[in-house]
């Protein structure tokens, strides 16, 4: 599964994440620390995701 | 997860509100939180002339969009800090946003003011963020006063405010505790300062910006490693995860039951500010912080 992480603009290869929550856990993020976007749509943590999906994880932290 | 209002698929989950909203209902929720903040804290009215500090990030642009939709009299001010690889991008986002949404925009260039941040950074032997913050506060306030705005609004959100409060508490900084809040009244030489997004988390403003079609800038400032509160924000995120709703109750509890006591103490201890002889800005020192920075900037190594 190809995941684009922003703002770094890095691709991460994550296997076997079946839900958004799962994916965020693998990226060591809490659900309110990123927005998860698929085809221009926002996904809540309970949504199922597919290995074919291309997904953007935009980290929130404007820690500056 | 379904939106409780219209039963379609939710787009934004909000554990602290026990709900997940669809895009349209989330925007309604966001609007109501802003309206509630404005009403409960009497931040401003339709009569006021409001200057919004626009950094180009999600919070300030979301604020500008929302106040515009609610029919307030607003204009934006962006400060171009002249930081290579960062300021250009931020300015570009602000200019495009204001063009696309029809927001009046003013831009102040720190290069022209003789205070480009990278030069300030080199000249002073201390973290640049505190100086940068001071410079920004000074110029936002001055611009508002000089151009007939009576309110200055910033995009500080609940995470910013809760982290600042936490940090002030950890140091028992009475003076800062007494003067923290989303509703600082005008004083001699200072315009009224408000933070209408104080009820909304960073997560919520990010979702709002996305859903409102705002193309915000999310590349961080190269100096932001030294920015304050990063660690406190992370701590509070953990707390919020375990106990949803903690951040807002911590902050609102302070506003409603804590702040008064500190304000009173500070009144008894703090010195009265007088106008700076160099520029008229209120200061408790001999000259104000900005005239001091200018003095050092002008001096030899
Ligand atoms: S991170 Fe620091 S230097 Fe950069 S804009 Fe913010 S306060 Fe200024
Ligand atoms: Zn809905
Ligand atoms: Zn001065």
XYZ file of C-alpha atoms and ligand atoms in Angstrom:
375
model
C 0.000 0.000 0.000
C 1.439 3.340 -1.085
C 1.075 6.105 1.463
C 2.145 9.693 0.880
C 3.150 11.366 4.118
C 2.872 15.162 4.246
C 4.358 17.671 4.908
C 7.562 15.651 4.342
C 6.268 14.430 0.976
C 7.716 10.997 1.597
C 6.285 7.721 0.409
C 5.837 5.036 3.001
C 5.199 1.427 2.223
C 2.887 -0.047 4.833
C 1.692 -3.620 4.673
C -1.484 -5.002 5.898
C -3.329 -2.089 7.351
C -7.010 -2.907 7.042
C -8.445 0.250 8.557
C -7.398 3.887 8.832
C -6.874 3.420 12.564
C -4.561 0.530 11.842
C -2.614 2.562 9.330
C -2.208 5.455 11.766
C -0.991 3.058 14.467
C 1.679 1.750 12.127
C 2.757 5.323 11.503
C 2.741 5.973 15.262
C 0.119 8.679 15.004
C -2.944 9.328 17.135
C -6.187 9.747 15.164
C -6.257 13.486 15.830
C -2.668 14.025 14.699
C -3.307 13.617 10.964
C -5.976 13.891 8.315
C -6.281 10.895 6.042
C -7.348 11.540 2.470
C -8.352 9.095 -0.268
C -9.413 10.430 -3.672
C -10.102 13.847 -2.203
C -12.284 12.396 0.562
C -11.568 12.524 4.303
C -11.572 9.168 6.076
C -12.513 8.545 9.706
C -10.421 5.997 11.681
C -13.033 3.225 11.331
C -12.966 3.255 7.509
C -11.666 0.154 5.715
C -8.798 0.592 3.329
C -7.567 -1.563 0.498
C -4.033 -2.487 -0.635
C -4.833 -0.858 -3.993
C -5.708 2.488 -2.430
C -3.472 5.468 -2.705
C -3.733 7.471 0.446
C -2.391 10.767 1.754
C -1.626 11.116 5.455
C -1.253 14.805 6.210
C 0.196 15.357 9.646
C -1.420 18.241 11.473
C 1.361 19.467 13.691
C 1.908 23.113 12.904
C 4.364 22.941 15.711
C 5.877 26.297 14.917
C -19.325 5.801 11.250
C -22.421 7.781 10.297
C -23.159 11.468 10.683
C -25.801 11.686 13.447
C -27.527 14.596 11.742
C -27.993 13.314 8.215
C -27.001 9.619 8.414
C -24.455 9.767 5.587
C -20.856 8.541 5.942
C -18.892 10.634 8.418
C -15.755 12.428 7.261
C -14.460 13.778 10.583
C -14.532 11.820 13.849
C -14.674 13.907 17.028
C -14.243 11.750 20.147
C -14.494 14.799 22.419
C -18.001 15.423 21.083
C -18.896 11.742 20.805
C -19.711 12.164 17.153
C -18.475 12.030 13.588
C -19.777 14.514 11.049
C -20.216 14.488 7.287
C -18.485 17.362 5.430
C -21.478 19.704 5.445
C -22.444 19.075 9.058
C -18.825 19.417 10.150
C -18.681 22.896 8.635
C -21.871 23.768 10.495
C -20.336 22.432 13.723
C -17.189 24.496 13.142
C -19.172 27.651 12.447
C -21.205 27.200 15.598
C -18.099 26.783 17.731
C -16.682 30.039 16.355
C -20.012 31.821 16.843
C -20.204 30.485 20.404
C -16.711 31.744 21.200
C -17.511 35.190 19.817
C -20.782 35.402 21.725
C -19.694 33.917 25.059
C -16.537 35.994 25.324
C -17.979 39.026 23.538
C -15.013 39.079 21.187
C -16.404 41.568 18.662
C -19.510 42.632 16.785
C -20.491 43.499 13.223
C -19.574 47.117 13.999
C -15.912 46.345 14.623
C -13.087 46.622 12.093
C -11.138 43.391 12.440
C -7.586 42.811 11.257
C -6.696 39.123 10.890
C -3.078 38.021 11.147
C -2.582 35.693 8.170
C 0.427 33.386 8.308
C -0.747 31.197 5.441
C -1.278 28.172 7.693
C -4.549 26.331 8.155
C -5.633 28.174 11.286
C -5.359 31.763 10.131
C -6.886 31.038 6.725
C -9.740 29.024 8.254
C -10.390 31.942 10.592
C -10.447 34.470 7.751
C -12.836 32.318 5.721
C -15.185 31.684 8.619
C -15.383 35.319 9.775
C -16.025 36.347 6.190
C -18.868 33.805 5.905
C -20.339 35.078 9.168
C -20.446 38.583 7.732
C -17.839 40.371 9.833
C -15.878 43.384 8.609
C -12.392 41.944 8.135
C -9.091 42.405 6.326
C -5.906 40.340 6.463
C -2.345 41.308 7.264
C 0.517 39.071 6.258
C 4.066 39.631 7.468
C 6.727 38.560 5.019
C 9.547 37.517 7.363
C 12.126 37.134 4.557
C 13.103 33.599 5.557
C 14.591 31.868 2.487
C 12.649 28.871 1.225
C 9.773 29.507 3.604
C 8.450 33.069 3.527
C 7.905 33.079 -0.244
C 5.764 29.964 -0.022
C 3.706 31.263 2.892
C 3.120 34.598 1.186
C 2.082 32.872 -2.025
C -0.554 30.831 -0.171
C -1.904 33.944 1.550
C -2.053 35.941 -1.672
C -3.827 33.172 -3.555
C -6.291 32.605 -0.718
C -7.164 36.292 -0.520
C -7.566 36.537 -4.282
C -9.718 33.411 -4.534
C -11.976 34.222 -1.588
C -12.049 37.994 -2.015
C -10.380 38.971 1.255
C -8.650 42.384 1.538
C -4.963 41.818 2.083
C -2.139 43.973 3.395
C 1.459 42.773 3.369
C 4.275 44.059 5.559
C 7.796 43.175 4.466
C 10.303 42.774 7.273
C 13.135 43.220 4.793
C 11.892 46.776 4.197
C 11.448 47.341 7.925
C 15.091 46.443 8.426
C 14.271 43.303 10.423
C 14.544 40.266 8.144
C 14.354 37.276 10.497
C 17.513 35.474 9.248
C 19.576 38.594 9.964
C 17.988 38.960 13.390
C 18.802 35.296 13.963
C 22.487 35.820 13.171
C 22.834 38.943 15.243
C 21.351 37.585 18.460
C 22.674 34.742 20.458
C 19.317 33.301 21.506
C 16.386 31.344 20.055
C 14.987 33.416 17.222
C 11.356 32.414 17.816
C 10.947 34.606 20.867
C 12.332 37.602 18.949
C 10.268 36.770 15.877
C 7.139 36.472 18.001
C 7.853 39.802 19.609
C 8.423 41.478 16.239
C 5.195 40.041 14.857
C 3.126 41.147 17.864
C 4.592 44.636 17.630
C 3.885 45.118 13.932
C 0.432 43.548 13.953
C -0.561 45.842 16.784
C 1.017 48.896 15.195
C -0.543 48.224 11.818
C -3.980 47.814 13.348
C -3.680 51.059 15.309
C -2.252 53.019 12.370
C -4.951 51.842 9.967
C -8.083 52.212 12.042
C -8.698 48.581 13.027
C -9.978 48.195 16.567
C -9.639 44.406 16.821
C -6.721 42.120 16.004
C -7.700 38.471 15.478
C -5.252 35.576 15.375
C -5.780 31.937 14.432
C -4.589 30.445 17.735
C -6.506 27.227 18.337
C -7.298 25.152 21.409
C -4.039 23.201 21.154
C -1.993 26.409 21.068
C -3.860 27.869 23.998
C -3.907 24.717 26.127
C -0.171 24.165 25.560
C 0.602 27.772 26.451
C -1.498 27.485 29.596
C 0.198 24.235 30.537
C 3.594 25.822 30.085
C 2.603 28.889 32.122
C 1.308 26.632 34.887
C 4.470 24.542 34.913
C 6.412 27.732 35.632
C 3.652 29.337 37.753
C 4.208 32.400 35.638
C 1.755 34.725 37.342
C 2.130 37.572 34.921
C 1.482 35.410 31.847
C -1.305 33.495 33.587
C -3.010 36.762 34.421
C -2.927 37.956 30.841
C -3.648 34.768 28.885
C -6.925 34.350 27.082
C -8.873 34.676 23.841
C -10.242 38.097 24.762
C -7.602 40.656 25.720
C -9.164 44.111 26.014
C -7.716 47.210 24.391
C -5.348 49.125 26.626
C -3.307 52.248 26.219
C -1.311 51.608 23.029
C -2.707 48.124 22.460
C -5.570 47.167 20.216
C -8.101 44.546 21.403
C -6.748 41.030 20.756
C -8.987 38.029 20.152
C -8.656 34.320 19.329
C -11.990 33.174 17.913
C -10.748 29.609 17.246
C -9.922 28.871 20.876
C -12.681 26.264 21.141
C -11.428 24.335 18.114
C -8.505 21.925 18.009
C -5.748 21.929 15.464
C -7.259 18.743 14.043
C -10.578 20.496 13.585
C -9.105 23.545 11.844
C -7.122 21.257 9.517
C -10.282 19.370 8.580
C -12.208 22.585 8.117
C -9.559 24.052 5.837
C -9.530 20.906 3.762
C -13.325 20.813 3.448
C -13.567 24.543 2.736
C -11.183 24.106 -0.185
C -8.451 26.227 1.373
C -5.016 25.546 -0.068
C -2.989 26.287 3.037
C 0.738 26.224 3.571
C 1.959 23.287 5.623
C 5.674 23.378 5.133
C 7.116 24.320 8.511
C 9.353 27.298 9.191
C 13.017 26.179 9.194
C 13.420 27.645 12.685
C 10.346 25.895 14.081
C 12.476 23.239 15.815
C 13.068 25.848 18.470
C 9.397 26.755 18.648
C 7.784 26.617 22.026
C 5.274 24.160 23.401
C 5.985 21.309 20.969
C 6.553 18.882 23.787
C 3.581 20.106 25.780
C 1.357 19.677 22.744
C 2.460 16.075 22.428
C 1.777 15.454 26.114
C -1.657 17.007 25.902
C -2.448 14.956 22.783
C -1.847 11.808 24.827
C -4.072 13.083 27.605
C -6.810 14.007 25.140
C -6.589 10.574 23.555
C -7.132 8.879 26.917
C -9.667 11.410 28.178
C -11.479 13.100 25.280
C -12.556 16.638 26.116
C -9.738 17.290 28.577
C -8.122 20.117 26.642
C -11.218 22.266 26.402
C -12.187 21.694 30.034
C -8.640 22.543 31.166
C -8.648 25.773 29.184
C -12.228 26.862 29.804
C -11.917 26.041 33.483
C -8.958 28.379 33.619
C -10.848 31.166 31.840
C -13.887 30.800 34.068
C -12.348 30.043 37.434
C -8.578 30.549 37.388
C -7.573 33.593 35.427
C -9.088 36.228 37.718
C -6.904 35.312 40.651
C -3.721 35.677 38.630
C -4.820 38.927 37.027
C -5.394 40.434 40.455
C -1.991 39.347 41.747
C -0.276 40.686 38.685
C -1.993 44.058 39.018
C -0.518 44.391 42.496
C 2.984 43.387 41.426
C 3.464 44.472 37.808
C 4.825 47.863 36.775
C 2.695 50.230 34.713
C 3.744 50.456 31.048
C 4.675 53.845 29.607
C 5.111 54.871 25.964
C 8.525 54.005 24.501
C 10.489 57.219 23.843
C 11.629 55.788 20.490
C 8.304 54.739 18.974
C 5.471 55.212 21.450
C 4.834 51.489 21.969
C 3.896 50.701 25.563
C 6.790 49.328 27.590
C 7.789 48.807 31.195
C 11.474 49.159 30.280
C 13.448 52.223 29.278
C 12.794 51.550 25.608
C 10.556 48.910 24.023
C 11.725 45.479 22.902
C 11.652 46.378 19.219
C 13.665 49.589 19.584
C 16.092 47.499 21.627
C 16.339 44.914 18.814
C 16.865 47.720 16.295
C 19.618 49.192 18.441
C 21.462 45.880 18.582
C 20.859 45.244 14.863
C 22.432 48.630 14.085
C 25.494 48.065 16.275
C 28.781 46.518 15.168
C 29.543 42.883 16.024
S 8.865 29.217 13.856
Fe 9.889 30.823 15.007
S 11.095 31.950 13.464
Fe 9.597 30.706 12.338
S 7.866 32.083 12.027
Fe 7.438 30.958 13.914
S 8.248 32.274 15.542
Fe 9.128 33.001 13.620
Zn -24.300 15.273 8.178
Zn 10.078 51.527 20.793
